[in-house]
């Protein structure tokens, strides 16, 4: 047989010239548009042309799904005109016009139109979904408001029980699909369900049941006249729906051109994803407005997979959702003509094609049938950068108000955790169990110390009962040692210096280490002897003074295994920082300064700590040499925390993480930076750097799980962001990273 012709997608690149980061469709995203446009009231032919003008533009922008307002082809505010035959005839013709023109357009199109029942006795308020000349579904409005300003039951039949009913469209009968979910099989994870306006305002929206039945992209075509406060109510409902349903919710409301006899219209459009606002357009516009964003389908699927109660809820409502169907199946990228069934039969004979139909769900592709009998990569359109906010620091909000709120909550979670632990062991009264802490003058111990200070204040105890020790080793600088002393003194802690060099030298000598014989050998053993010696002292000091060792290590260090196992900074009696990533800790300290929680002298020392490069200070340096730098050794925490977030919170593989990192970090001039982040610290990372440090993270993350399997208690701070073996993250200590490293090698470009 001859191959079915394939319609080209916009701006598709030949495979050999293709940048693997060129298209969002290669990385689990779909581009959607919520559109409002001026309506020519009761003039469907003009409205069809206006729709096509917008759709041609959306086609060039590689939009996969385009959603228009309720009754967009006629106008919503028709009143009794909607019962007139000339209007209904023209409305049908407008759909047919769009249907024919859609053959050359990329998006799946969802438009609003009134349609007559087969027997012409009733009219349904419908959303028609079309693509490439085919009607994919006709969704009738299920809940018809007939209260206050609404009078819809005067004109329309409710669609909640219209399954199997048919409507007329160009002399052809089409079944209504109130429970139809459209599966886009060459965009894995994309299942589309359509509801109309009032449907989202009822206690159990149809979209909620559709989500349980598998829908991931919920769209709402809305008329919704505007009154004071209604815009926020719409957003509240849509945000809630997207969060509860773990879905994307696309909303488009009627605007310019609707009748203002008794009402007004604001043309609001927005898109939410899992409770997050991806984008919105201005209200009360003149002319066309749209919200175009890229929805992360992988995120939706991962959230549902992780939240097992989502599927449990499906089981609870199994009877109600039995009426839903995930047919028809459609292909966004083609082919669109020819004998698909015959092509499917041939595809099954191709190696790897059995049971998978026309398109293979392989990374970076759908597949098209090759007449020579081989699968080929179907080119995806070059879409340009992601159209969604992409945080460089996913643990650190760009919005200053949100960042301040997060810092307030994080700091108070840490303080409350330590207060509870001390209270449980007799530390709720003067002279009770004391916090014992090692202070180095670095970020982590500095923050842990100010957490201790606040905890003592809440317990009504004097801060002098905090026992703070600095323990200089072979590479400790006077700058950090001085910061440790100044801070401890400023907050009123009892401070002492213990020089660990004699004890460390003795241990290295006893071990037969070359350093004990005077050689300048600064290996891992040399470093770990110092780290272990410090905590050996701290544990014995806690025994001696009736206290507990407060751990200072952070979440990023735990992910990378950047801690000395056992009697070292890996261990403590209680860890206050274990739930906080490195990139957030510096902002927590900035927030403490800004809030004035401590006096000005303390704030000055805190700022000095912020201005100091992160270093373990374990290897001596000579004059003119660069001091030991943590990030030189294990890589930039900015990239590691970026990876950590998407592994822990999203469950993404390295291919997608690298793509997102390139979007976020490829250009330092693009996007936002968190408040307080100095301009001189702004930088970008090449794809080569991203690939290198992603490989480092992956190797270290797997090889150091044994350390995380034996963590002390610590409070969880971030949603989905704990590495506790008793909490969010459970992983065998001897798991292999081979599959992850293979994906990096295969899917992550290095240049």
XYZ file of C-alpha atoms in Angstrom:
751
model
C 0.000 0.000 0.000
C 1.068 3.604 -0.377
C 1.740 5.664 2.708
C -0.918 8.067 3.931
C 0.064 11.669 3.153
C 1.286 13.641 6.124
C 0.394 17.275 6.660
C 3.401 19.270 7.766
C 3.429 20.910 11.158
C 4.581 24.546 11.329
C 8.305 25.213 11.268
C 9.283 21.547 11.440
C 13.019 21.021 11.108
C 14.675 18.137 9.257
C 15.907 15.497 11.682
C 19.577 15.950 10.860
C 19.470 19.683 11.684
C 17.269 19.365 14.719
C 18.173 20.897 18.067
C 16.918 18.487 20.776
C 15.816 21.512 22.804
C 13.974 23.185 19.923
C 10.450 21.979 20.652
C 8.390 21.893 23.820
C 6.534 18.903 22.374
C 9.663 16.787 22.782
C 9.671 17.353 26.529
C 6.202 16.609 27.853
C 4.544 19.989 27.225
C 1.585 21.135 25.159
C 1.009 24.750 24.149
C -2.521 25.949 24.852
C -4.349 29.207 24.169
C -7.369 30.647 25.966
C -8.795 33.239 23.568
C -11.327 36.039 23.833
C -12.217 38.058 20.760
C -14.728 40.714 19.695
C -17.994 38.996 18.819
C -20.298 40.141 16.042
C -23.574 39.513 17.834
C -25.908 37.221 15.824
C -23.457 37.202 12.872
C -21.871 33.720 12.768
C -20.234 34.201 9.355
C -18.263 37.214 10.561
C -17.382 35.424 13.776
C -16.061 32.424 11.845
C -13.707 34.704 9.906
C -12.544 36.355 13.130
C -11.860 32.946 14.626
C -9.826 31.970 11.585
C -7.736 35.133 11.765
C -6.812 34.233 15.330
C -6.287 30.562 14.535
C -3.866 31.291 11.694
C -1.769 33.261 14.159
C -1.999 30.490 16.766
C -0.970 27.990 14.075
C 2.234 29.982 13.514
C 2.840 29.986 17.262
C 2.570 26.175 17.393
C -0.437 26.199 19.725
C -1.744 22.657 20.180
C -5.130 23.451 21.770
C -7.093 26.691 21.246
C -10.147 27.446 23.403
C -12.725 30.165 22.648
C -15.588 31.525 24.804
C -19.090 30.115 25.227
C -21.245 30.541 22.085
C -18.277 32.266 20.472
C -19.643 31.793 16.946
C -22.918 33.604 17.692
C -22.426 35.584 20.867
C -23.773 34.615 24.274
C -26.185 37.501 24.887
C -28.678 36.631 22.136
C -31.710 36.043 24.329
C -34.658 34.841 22.200
C -32.719 35.277 18.953
C -31.053 31.962 19.706
C -34.370 30.262 18.900
C -34.532 31.717 15.394
C -33.929 29.452 12.395
C -31.814 31.958 10.420
C -29.429 32.275 13.360
C -29.199 28.520 13.819
C -28.669 27.904 10.097
C -25.872 30.474 10.038
C -24.320 28.978 13.178
C -24.136 25.539 11.559
C -22.548 27.030 8.463
C -19.974 28.835 10.626
C -18.938 25.516 12.165
C -18.630 23.987 8.694
C -16.460 26.919 7.612
C -14.116 26.341 10.540
C -14.202 22.607 9.967
C -13.006 22.934 6.388
C -10.364 25.555 7.215
C -9.059 23.447 10.109
C -7.549 20.976 7.632
C -4.612 23.352 7.223
C -4.357 24.435 10.862
C -2.248 22.936 13.638
C -4.372 23.506 16.778
C -7.157 21.370 18.154
C -9.959 23.956 18.180
C -12.764 24.289 20.746
C -15.534 26.764 19.851
C -18.983 27.562 21.230
C -22.181 27.311 19.176
C -25.937 26.566 19.596
C -26.990 23.396 17.766
C -30.400 21.865 17.075
C -31.361 18.408 18.229
C -32.085 15.803 15.589
C -35.837 16.243 15.956
C -35.392 20.045 16.015
C -37.452 20.256 19.203
C -34.626 21.408 21.468
C -31.406 23.408 21.239
C -28.177 22.584 23.036
C -25.511 25.075 24.103
C -22.484 23.263 22.686
C -18.719 23.305 22.571
C -17.517 21.742 19.331
C -14.001 20.321 19.250
C -12.491 19.979 15.786
C -9.118 19.155 14.278
C -7.895 18.762 10.719
C -11.403 18.624 9.241
C -12.850 16.214 11.793
C -15.384 16.752 14.562
C -13.803 15.180 17.636
C -16.583 15.879 20.084
C -19.659 17.997 20.798
C -19.992 18.803 24.483
C -23.381 20.151 25.601
C -23.609 22.482 28.573
C -24.789 20.306 31.431
C -25.863 22.814 34.076
C -28.060 25.645 32.842
C -28.333 28.636 35.194
C -31.816 30.040 35.525
C -31.409 32.416 38.438
C -30.626 36.117 38.916
C -29.547 37.447 35.504
C -29.497 34.004 33.860
C -32.413 32.483 31.954
C -30.835 29.651 29.978
C -33.504 26.977 30.445
C -35.811 29.234 28.448
C -33.706 28.405 25.382
C -31.515 25.349 25.931
C -31.897 21.726 26.897
C -29.577 20.521 29.675
C -26.839 18.221 28.442
C -26.122 16.156 31.558
C -28.331 13.279 30.343
C -27.824 13.860 26.609
C -25.442 10.945 26.034
C -26.426 9.403 22.712
C -28.546 12.364 21.631
C -27.671 13.744 18.232
C -27.530 17.247 16.780
C -27.610 18.488 13.214
C -24.496 19.871 11.628
C -24.513 20.525 7.895
C -27.125 17.869 7.195
C -25.157 15.300 9.178
C -26.077 13.971 12.580
C -23.406 14.011 15.277
C -23.697 12.433 18.697
C -23.387 14.646 21.739
C -20.466 13.720 23.993
C -21.109 15.088 27.494
C -18.771 12.427 28.861
C -16.270 12.361 26.040
C -12.548 12.665 26.743
C -10.378 13.221 23.676
C -7.078 11.337 23.775
C -4.223 12.907 21.814
C -2.123 9.838 21.310
C 1.024 11.448 19.930
C 1.232 13.890 22.852
C 1.519 11.431 25.742
C -0.475 12.531 28.760
C -2.835 14.838 26.838
C -6.494 13.972 27.415
C -8.938 16.796 26.792
C -12.306 17.358 28.466
C -14.635 20.279 27.770
C -17.200 21.889 30.056
C -19.106 25.145 29.704
C -19.346 28.066 32.143
C -21.860 27.106 34.879
C -20.569 23.538 34.836
C -17.628 24.614 37.003
C -19.834 26.455 39.539
C -21.803 23.428 40.757
C -20.724 21.354 43.801
C -19.578 18.384 41.694
C -18.404 19.730 38.316
C -18.369 17.371 35.338
C -14.648 18.112 34.986
C -13.963 16.593 38.417
C -15.403 13.264 37.332
C -13.659 13.596 33.962
C -10.330 14.044 35.742
C -10.941 10.838 37.690
C -11.658 9.188 34.347
C -8.283 10.326 33.026
C -8.700 13.853 31.631
C -5.614 16.011 32.166
C -6.539 19.199 30.273
C -9.869 20.639 31.424
C -11.221 23.537 29.375
C -14.090 25.894 30.093
C -15.855 28.007 27.487
C -17.565 30.751 29.427
C -20.063 33.540 28.818
C -20.037 34.798 32.404
C -21.022 38.459 32.539
C -18.880 40.449 34.921
C -19.892 41.928 38.261
C -17.707 43.098 41.120
C -15.751 40.190 42.569
C -16.733 37.608 39.970
C -13.326 37.566 38.273
C -11.679 36.450 41.513
C -14.419 33.874 42.067
C -13.714 32.368 38.643
C -10.013 32.156 39.414
C -10.704 30.643 42.824
C -12.860 27.905 41.297
C -10.423 27.189 38.468
C -7.415 27.160 40.758
C -9.188 24.832 43.150
C -10.255 22.543 40.307
C -6.745 22.352 38.892
C -5.286 21.638 42.336
C -7.837 19.033 43.435
C -7.976 17.349 40.040
C -4.199 17.517 39.474
C -4.916 18.933 36.040
C -4.609 22.001 33.864
C -7.656 24.257 33.649
C -8.069 26.548 30.628
C -10.676 29.309 30.890
C -11.934 31.753 28.232
C -14.764 34.239 28.894
C -16.850 36.358 26.533
C -15.947 40.004 26.170
C -16.146 42.775 23.611
C -19.230 42.823 21.379
C -21.660 41.145 23.759
C -24.840 43.089 24.494
C -24.679 45.564 27.363
C -28.463 45.957 27.595
C -28.387 44.779 31.187
C -24.920 43.260 31.665
C -21.218 43.848 31.068
C -18.384 41.533 29.965
C -14.673 41.459 30.740
C -13.146 38.848 28.398
C -11.096 37.195 31.138
C -8.753 34.369 30.118
C -6.319 32.352 32.234
C -4.727 28.940 32.652
C -3.998 27.108 35.901
C -1.903 23.978 36.341
C -2.053 21.960 39.565
C -3.051 25.099 41.462
C -0.427 27.371 39.874
C -1.426 30.288 37.650
C 0.508 29.903 34.382
C -0.810 33.046 32.745
C -3.729 35.433 32.304
C -4.734 38.235 29.972
C -5.886 41.758 30.719
C -9.581 42.222 31.377
C -12.002 44.513 29.498
C -9.851 44.400 26.348
C -10.540 45.998 23.012
C -9.630 43.520 20.327
C -8.324 39.981 20.540
C -6.597 38.832 23.705
C -5.254 35.429 24.577
C -3.335 33.595 27.236
C -0.794 31.324 25.561
C 1.148 29.042 27.894
C 2.856 25.667 27.873
C 1.220 23.064 30.098
C 3.466 20.448 31.705
C 1.691 17.144 31.102
C 4.492 15.188 32.757
C 3.873 17.113 35.961
C 0.181 16.262 35.948
C 0.814 12.576 35.358
C 3.551 12.475 38.015
C 1.395 14.229 40.624
C -1.446 11.779 40.081
C 0.921 8.839 40.244
C 2.408 10.072 43.497
C -0.877 11.027 45.162
C -2.401 7.586 45.480
C -5.637 8.956 46.965
C -6.422 10.413 43.533
C -6.948 6.929 42.119
C -8.608 5.783 45.342
C -11.169 8.538 44.756
C -11.705 7.161 41.254
C -12.574 3.803 42.789
C -15.034 5.494 45.139
C -16.796 7.159 42.203
C -16.341 4.283 39.746
C -20.038 4.011 38.938
C -20.363 7.703 38.119
C -17.370 7.752 35.805
C -18.271 4.572 33.921
C -20.135 6.805 31.481
C -16.894 8.550 30.455
C -15.017 7.392 27.401
C -11.514 8.276 26.247
C -12.516 7.932 22.603
C -11.858 9.387 20.060
C -8.123 9.285 19.695
C -6.536 12.031 17.650
C -3.025 12.813 16.460
C -1.723 16.345 16.701
C 1.183 15.819 14.309
C -0.410 13.658 11.607
C -0.934 11.838 9.350
C -4.397 13.261 8.799
C -5.564 11.696 5.560
C -5.595 8.242 4.064
C -6.456 4.815 5.381
C -5.307 4.995 9.003
C -6.752 1.621 9.882
C -4.813 -0.043 7.087
C -1.678 1.831 8.107
C -2.188 0.691 11.691
C -2.320 -2.903 10.535
C 0.988 -2.502 8.740
C 2.486 -0.717 11.732
C 1.801 -3.710 13.928
C 4.080 -5.753 11.691
C 6.982 -3.380 12.285
C 9.405 -4.322 15.044
C 8.357 -2.548 18.230
C 4.996 -1.534 16.734
C 2.783 -4.258 18.112
C 0.054 -3.019 20.385
C 1.064 0.599 20.039
C -0.922 1.659 16.976
C 0.206 4.348 14.601
C 2.334 6.334 16.997
C 5.101 5.067 19.225
C 5.317 6.606 22.689
C 9.073 6.961 22.489
C 11.051 9.888 23.884
C 11.264 12.871 21.552
C 8.780 11.527 19.037
C 5.630 10.143 17.734
C 6.132 7.943 14.725
C 4.814 7.923 11.175
C 4.649 4.866 8.963
C 7.417 4.642 6.414
C 6.395 3.017 3.081
C 9.588 0.976 3.230
C 8.398 -0.564 6.471
C 10.329 1.382 9.122
C 9.400 3.789 11.865
C 10.555 7.378 11.374
C 10.715 10.294 13.727
C 7.842 12.695 13.128
C 9.285 16.213 13.282
C 7.975 18.465 15.986
C 7.578 22.186 15.371
C 10.364 24.453 16.558
C 8.456 26.252 19.297
C 11.088 28.525 20.795
C 11.416 29.042 24.546
C 8.918 27.730 27.065
C 5.919 29.985 27.557
C 5.572 29.642 31.288
C 7.356 31.080 34.258
C 10.499 29.072 34.828
C 12.276 29.569 38.151
C 16.055 29.522 38.182
C 15.744 28.717 41.858
C 12.657 26.509 42.227
C 13.032 26.474 46.017
C 13.203 30.295 46.047
C 10.195 32.263 44.683
C 10.991 35.238 42.455
C 8.086 37.221 43.878
C 9.378 39.155 46.916
C 6.111 38.814 48.848
C 5.947 35.065 48.235
C 9.624 34.693 49.150
C 9.063 36.569 52.413
C 6.097 34.345 53.236
C 8.104 31.202 52.477
C 10.982 32.420 54.647
C 8.588 33.214 57.504
C 7.124 29.716 57.343
C 10.451 27.923 56.910
C 12.136 29.727 59.798
C 9.193 29.165 62.106
C 8.966 25.481 61.162
C 12.626 25.091 62.124
C 12.223 26.999 65.380
C 9.009 25.170 66.321
C 10.676 21.813 65.647
C 13.607 22.578 67.931
C 11.311 23.982 70.641
C 9.282 20.778 70.623
C 12.359 18.545 70.743
C 13.915 20.476 73.634
C 10.594 20.518 75.486
C 10.295 16.755 75.169
C 13.639 16.159 76.918
C 13.415 18.691 79.724
C 14.639 21.716 77.828
C 11.485 23.721 78.464
C 12.852 25.302 81.628
C 16.013 27.172 82.644
C 18.890 24.785 83.280
C 17.294 22.072 81.161
C 18.712 20.344 78.092
C 20.974 22.757 76.221
C 21.515 23.217 72.494
C 25.137 22.368 71.641
C 26.235 23.617 68.247
C 29.408 23.904 66.217
C 29.724 27.275 64.505
C 32.112 27.770 61.615
C 31.133 31.189 60.324
C 29.505 29.580 57.281
C 25.903 29.769 56.078
C 24.515 26.581 57.590
C 25.861 26.873 61.122
C 25.013 30.578 61.157
C 21.403 29.888 60.320
C 21.186 26.990 62.775
C 22.517 29.263 65.515
C 19.858 31.932 64.960
C 17.223 29.173 64.970
C 18.584 28.112 68.378
C 18.418 31.706 69.626
C 14.775 32.085 68.640
C 13.916 28.695 70.167
C 15.424 29.712 73.499
C 13.436 32.951 73.432
C 10.208 31.017 72.952
C 11.102 28.639 75.765
C 11.711 31.582 78.092
C 15.348 30.620 78.551
C 18.432 32.778 78.456
C 20.451 32.542 75.255
C 23.596 32.046 77.317
C 22.426 28.456 77.718
C 23.274 27.886 74.060
C 26.727 26.309 73.974
C 28.448 27.432 70.770
C 31.853 26.073 69.816
C 34.145 26.981 66.988
C 36.810 24.402 66.272
C 39.495 25.699 63.925
C 41.356 23.149 61.851
C 44.299 23.257 59.487
C 42.596 25.551 56.938
C 40.309 27.708 59.086
C 40.640 31.369 58.206
C 40.587 34.172 60.706
C 37.697 35.689 58.779
C 35.306 32.776 59.346
C 36.572 32.095 62.871
C 36.001 35.730 63.717
C 32.489 35.673 62.223
C 31.656 32.635 64.343
C 32.802 34.356 67.515
C 31.197 37.691 66.699
C 27.851 36.063 65.914
C 27.846 33.848 68.991
C 28.684 36.801 71.178
C 26.156 39.069 69.483
C 23.217 36.750 70.105
C 24.327 36.107 73.691
C 25.392 32.463 73.430
C 28.157 30.955 75.548
C 31.102 30.734 73.179
C 34.290 28.683 73.312
C 37.121 27.829 70.931
C 38.556 24.320 70.767
C 41.573 23.875 68.514
C 41.192 20.446 66.872
C 44.617 20.454 65.186
C 46.558 18.680 67.963
C 43.977 15.909 68.290
C 43.656 15.558 64.515
C 47.434 15.384 64.090
C 47.632 12.703 66.747
C 44.920 10.670 65.034
C 46.556 10.992 61.627
C 49.895 9.975 63.147
C 48.351 6.979 64.887
C 46.756 5.957 61.607
C 50.063 6.136 59.781
C 48.803 8.878 57.507
C 51.586 10.740 55.629
C 50.498 14.051 57.143
C 51.447 12.694 60.569
C 54.995 12.336 59.241
C 55.082 15.905 57.984
C 54.033 15.336 54.361
C 51.574 17.732 52.700
C 49.016 15.066 51.796
C 45.524 16.522 51.877
C 43.279 13.651 50.862
C 39.749 12.648 51.880
C 41.044 11.020 55.055
C 42.783 14.254 56.015
C 39.518 16.158 55.533
C 37.283 13.620 57.274
C 39.505 13.342 60.326
C 38.903 17.049 60.945
C 35.164 16.866 60.263
C 34.821 13.811 62.465
C 36.924 15.304 65.246
C 34.638 18.309 65.479
C 31.538 16.206 65.960
C 33.302 13.811 68.298
C 33.942 16.812 70.528
C 30.359 18.073 70.137
C 28.775 14.775 71.152
C 31.049 14.426 74.166
C 30.413 18.066 75.117
C 26.667 17.432 74.897
C 27.091 14.455 77.233
C 29.185 16.529 79.582
C 26.814 19.506 79.745
C 23.483 17.724 79.503
C 22.594 18.934 76.043
C 21.854 17.832 72.501
C 23.913 18.406 69.378
C 21.989 20.583 66.925
C 22.815 19.509 63.386
C 23.588 22.166 60.798
C 23.752 20.205 57.508
C 21.261 21.205 54.821
C 19.092 19.408 52.271
C 21.447 20.066 49.346
C 24.395 18.521 51.174
C 22.310 15.459 51.996
C 21.349 15.056 48.334
C 24.990 15.194 47.268
C 26.344 13.229 50.217
C 28.549 16.223 51.074
C 28.885 15.248 54.716
C 31.134 13.013 56.803
C 29.301 9.835 57.746
C 28.747 8.718 61.329
C 30.539 10.864 63.866
C 30.747 13.820 61.509
C 28.444 16.504 60.186
C 26.167 13.724 58.914
C 25.013 13.046 62.475
C 23.414 15.026 65.316
C 20.762 14.636 67.978
C 18.379 16.865 66.000
C 18.886 18.585 62.630
C 17.243 21.935 62.046
C 18.487 22.538 58.484
C 17.973 19.099 56.941
C 14.781 20.209 55.200
C 16.200 23.454 53.793
C 18.207 23.603 50.524
C 21.386 25.672 50.298
C 19.876 28.182 47.859
C 17.078 28.995 50.318
C 19.247 29.312 53.433
C 20.913 32.512 52.258
C 17.472 34.047 51.680
C 16.331 32.933 55.116
C 19.239 34.825 56.638
C 18.417 37.883 54.496
C 14.818 37.666 55.690
C 15.910 37.488 59.331
C 17.965 40.645 58.772
C 15.114 42.433 56.974
C 12.587 41.512 59.654
C 14.802 42.903 62.392
C 14.577 39.745 64.483
C 18.001 40.510 65.945
C 19.829 43.718 66.790
C 21.970 45.673 64.344
C 25.305 44.200 65.474
C 23.971 40.687 64.871
C 22.602 41.768 61.502
C 26.027 43.100 60.487
C 27.651 39.739 61.227
C 24.889 37.888 59.374
C 25.544 40.043 56.314
C 29.283 39.328 56.555
C 28.509 35.603 56.506
C 26.329 36.049 53.423
C 29.230 37.782 51.674
C 31.644 34.878 52.332
C 32.253 32.174 49.702
C 31.055 28.707 50.684
C 34.020 26.570 51.758
C 34.579 23.542 54.010
C 37.980 25.007 54.991
C 39.656 21.637 55.387
C 42.618 21.926 53.007
C 45.377 24.485 53.750
C 46.335 26.952 51.037
C 49.544 28.848 50.530
C 49.882 32.529 49.817
C 48.558 33.321 46.349
C 46.575 30.088 46.066
C 42.796 30.026 45.769
C 41.140 28.806 48.938
C 39.185 25.567 48.883
C 35.716 26.124 47.396
C 32.807 23.756 47.863
C 31.270 24.657 44.521
C 34.582 24.139 42.719
C 34.603 20.615 44.142
C 31.014 19.447 43.723
C 29.482 22.046 41.437
C 27.161 25.054 41.689
C 24.406 24.697 44.256
C 22.158 26.678 41.907
C 22.171 23.807 39.386
C 22.192 21.056 42.006
C 19.170 22.509 43.798
C 17.437 22.915 40.432
C 17.961 19.215 39.770
C 17.055 18.219 43.316
C 13.705 20.013 43.113
C 12.721 18.344 39.861
C 13.796 14.920 41.092
C 12.061 15.175 44.469
C 9.003 17.262 43.680
C 8.334 16.348 40.065
C 9.930 12.940 39.558
C 11.479 14.008 36.234
C 14.271 12.198 34.451
C 17.567 13.851 33.518
C 16.536 14.541 29.915
C 13.687 16.799 30.941
C 15.648 18.335 33.811
C 18.435 19.326 31.421
C 15.906 20.879 29.032
C 14.337 22.896 31.853
C 17.754 23.920 33.174
C 18.721 25.180 29.727
C 15.478 27.199 29.588
C 16.105 28.660 33.047
C 19.886 29.126 33.015
C 20.849 29.481 29.366
C 20.727 33.292 29.369
C 21.354 35.395 32.470
C 19.465 38.339 30.936
C 16.255 36.355 30.496
C 13.738 35.849 33.278
C 13.657 37.046 36.865
C 16.063 36.762 39.784
C 15.011 36.429 43.434
C 14.948 39.524 45.614
C 18.312 40.205 47.250
C 20.311 38.239 44.693
C 23.207 40.498 43.720
C 23.574 41.506 40.087
C 27.271 40.597 40.118
C 26.288 37.026 41.013
C 24.035 36.643 37.957
C 25.374 34.108 35.511
C 24.385 31.573 32.879
C 25.346 27.945 32.285
C 26.066 26.304 28.956
C 24.515 23.010 27.976
C 27.921 21.417 28.416
C 28.073 22.656 32.019
C 24.499 21.578 32.677
C 25.219 18.076 31.387
C 28.439 17.789 33.394
C 26.950 18.833 36.716
C 23.796 16.820 36.112
C 26.031 13.775 35.747
C 27.857 14.665 38.960
C 24.561 15.092 40.812
C 23.216 11.763 39.544
C 26.320 9.803 40.524
C 26.511 11.382 43.973
C 22.778 11.157 44.633
C 22.752 7.412 44.060
C 26.058 6.556 45.697
C 25.273 8.467 48.917
C 21.815 7.142 49.704
C 23.330 5.092 52.553
C 23.960 8.342 54.399
C 20.348 9.437 53.999
C 19.119 6.049 55.180
C 20.537 6.806 58.643
C 19.495 10.412 59.156
C 18.674 11.911 62.544
C 15.283 13.527 63.131
C 14.601 16.891 61.474
C 11.453 18.824 60.556
C 10.144 18.723 57.009
C 10.053 22.247 55.589
C 9.248 22.034 51.872
C 6.284 20.360 50.198
C 7.639 17.160 48.710
C 11.147 18.193 49.639
C 12.362 15.917 52.408
C 15.078 13.289 52.093
C 14.197 11.594 55.362
C 13.998 7.793 55.033
C 10.892 8.040 57.210
C 9.237 10.686 55.032
C 9.185 11.738 51.394
C 12.132 9.782 50.052
C 12.670 6.052 50.402
C 15.332 4.451 48.286
C 17.587 1.402 48.556
C 21.152 2.298 49.422
C 22.558 -0.040 46.795
C 20.486 1.060 43.783
C 22.318 1.571 40.489
C 22.309 4.849 38.571
C 22.978 3.166 35.209
C 19.584 3.927 33.621
C 19.738 7.592 34.647
C 23.293 8.016 33.376
C 22.335 6.313 30.116
C 19.507 8.814 29.660
C 21.937 11.686 30.214
C 24.248 10.301 27.581
C 21.404 9.662 25.144
C 19.070 12.632 25.608
C 21.102 15.515 27.025
C 23.036 17.618 24.498
C 26.486 18.669 25.618
C 27.024 21.611 23.313
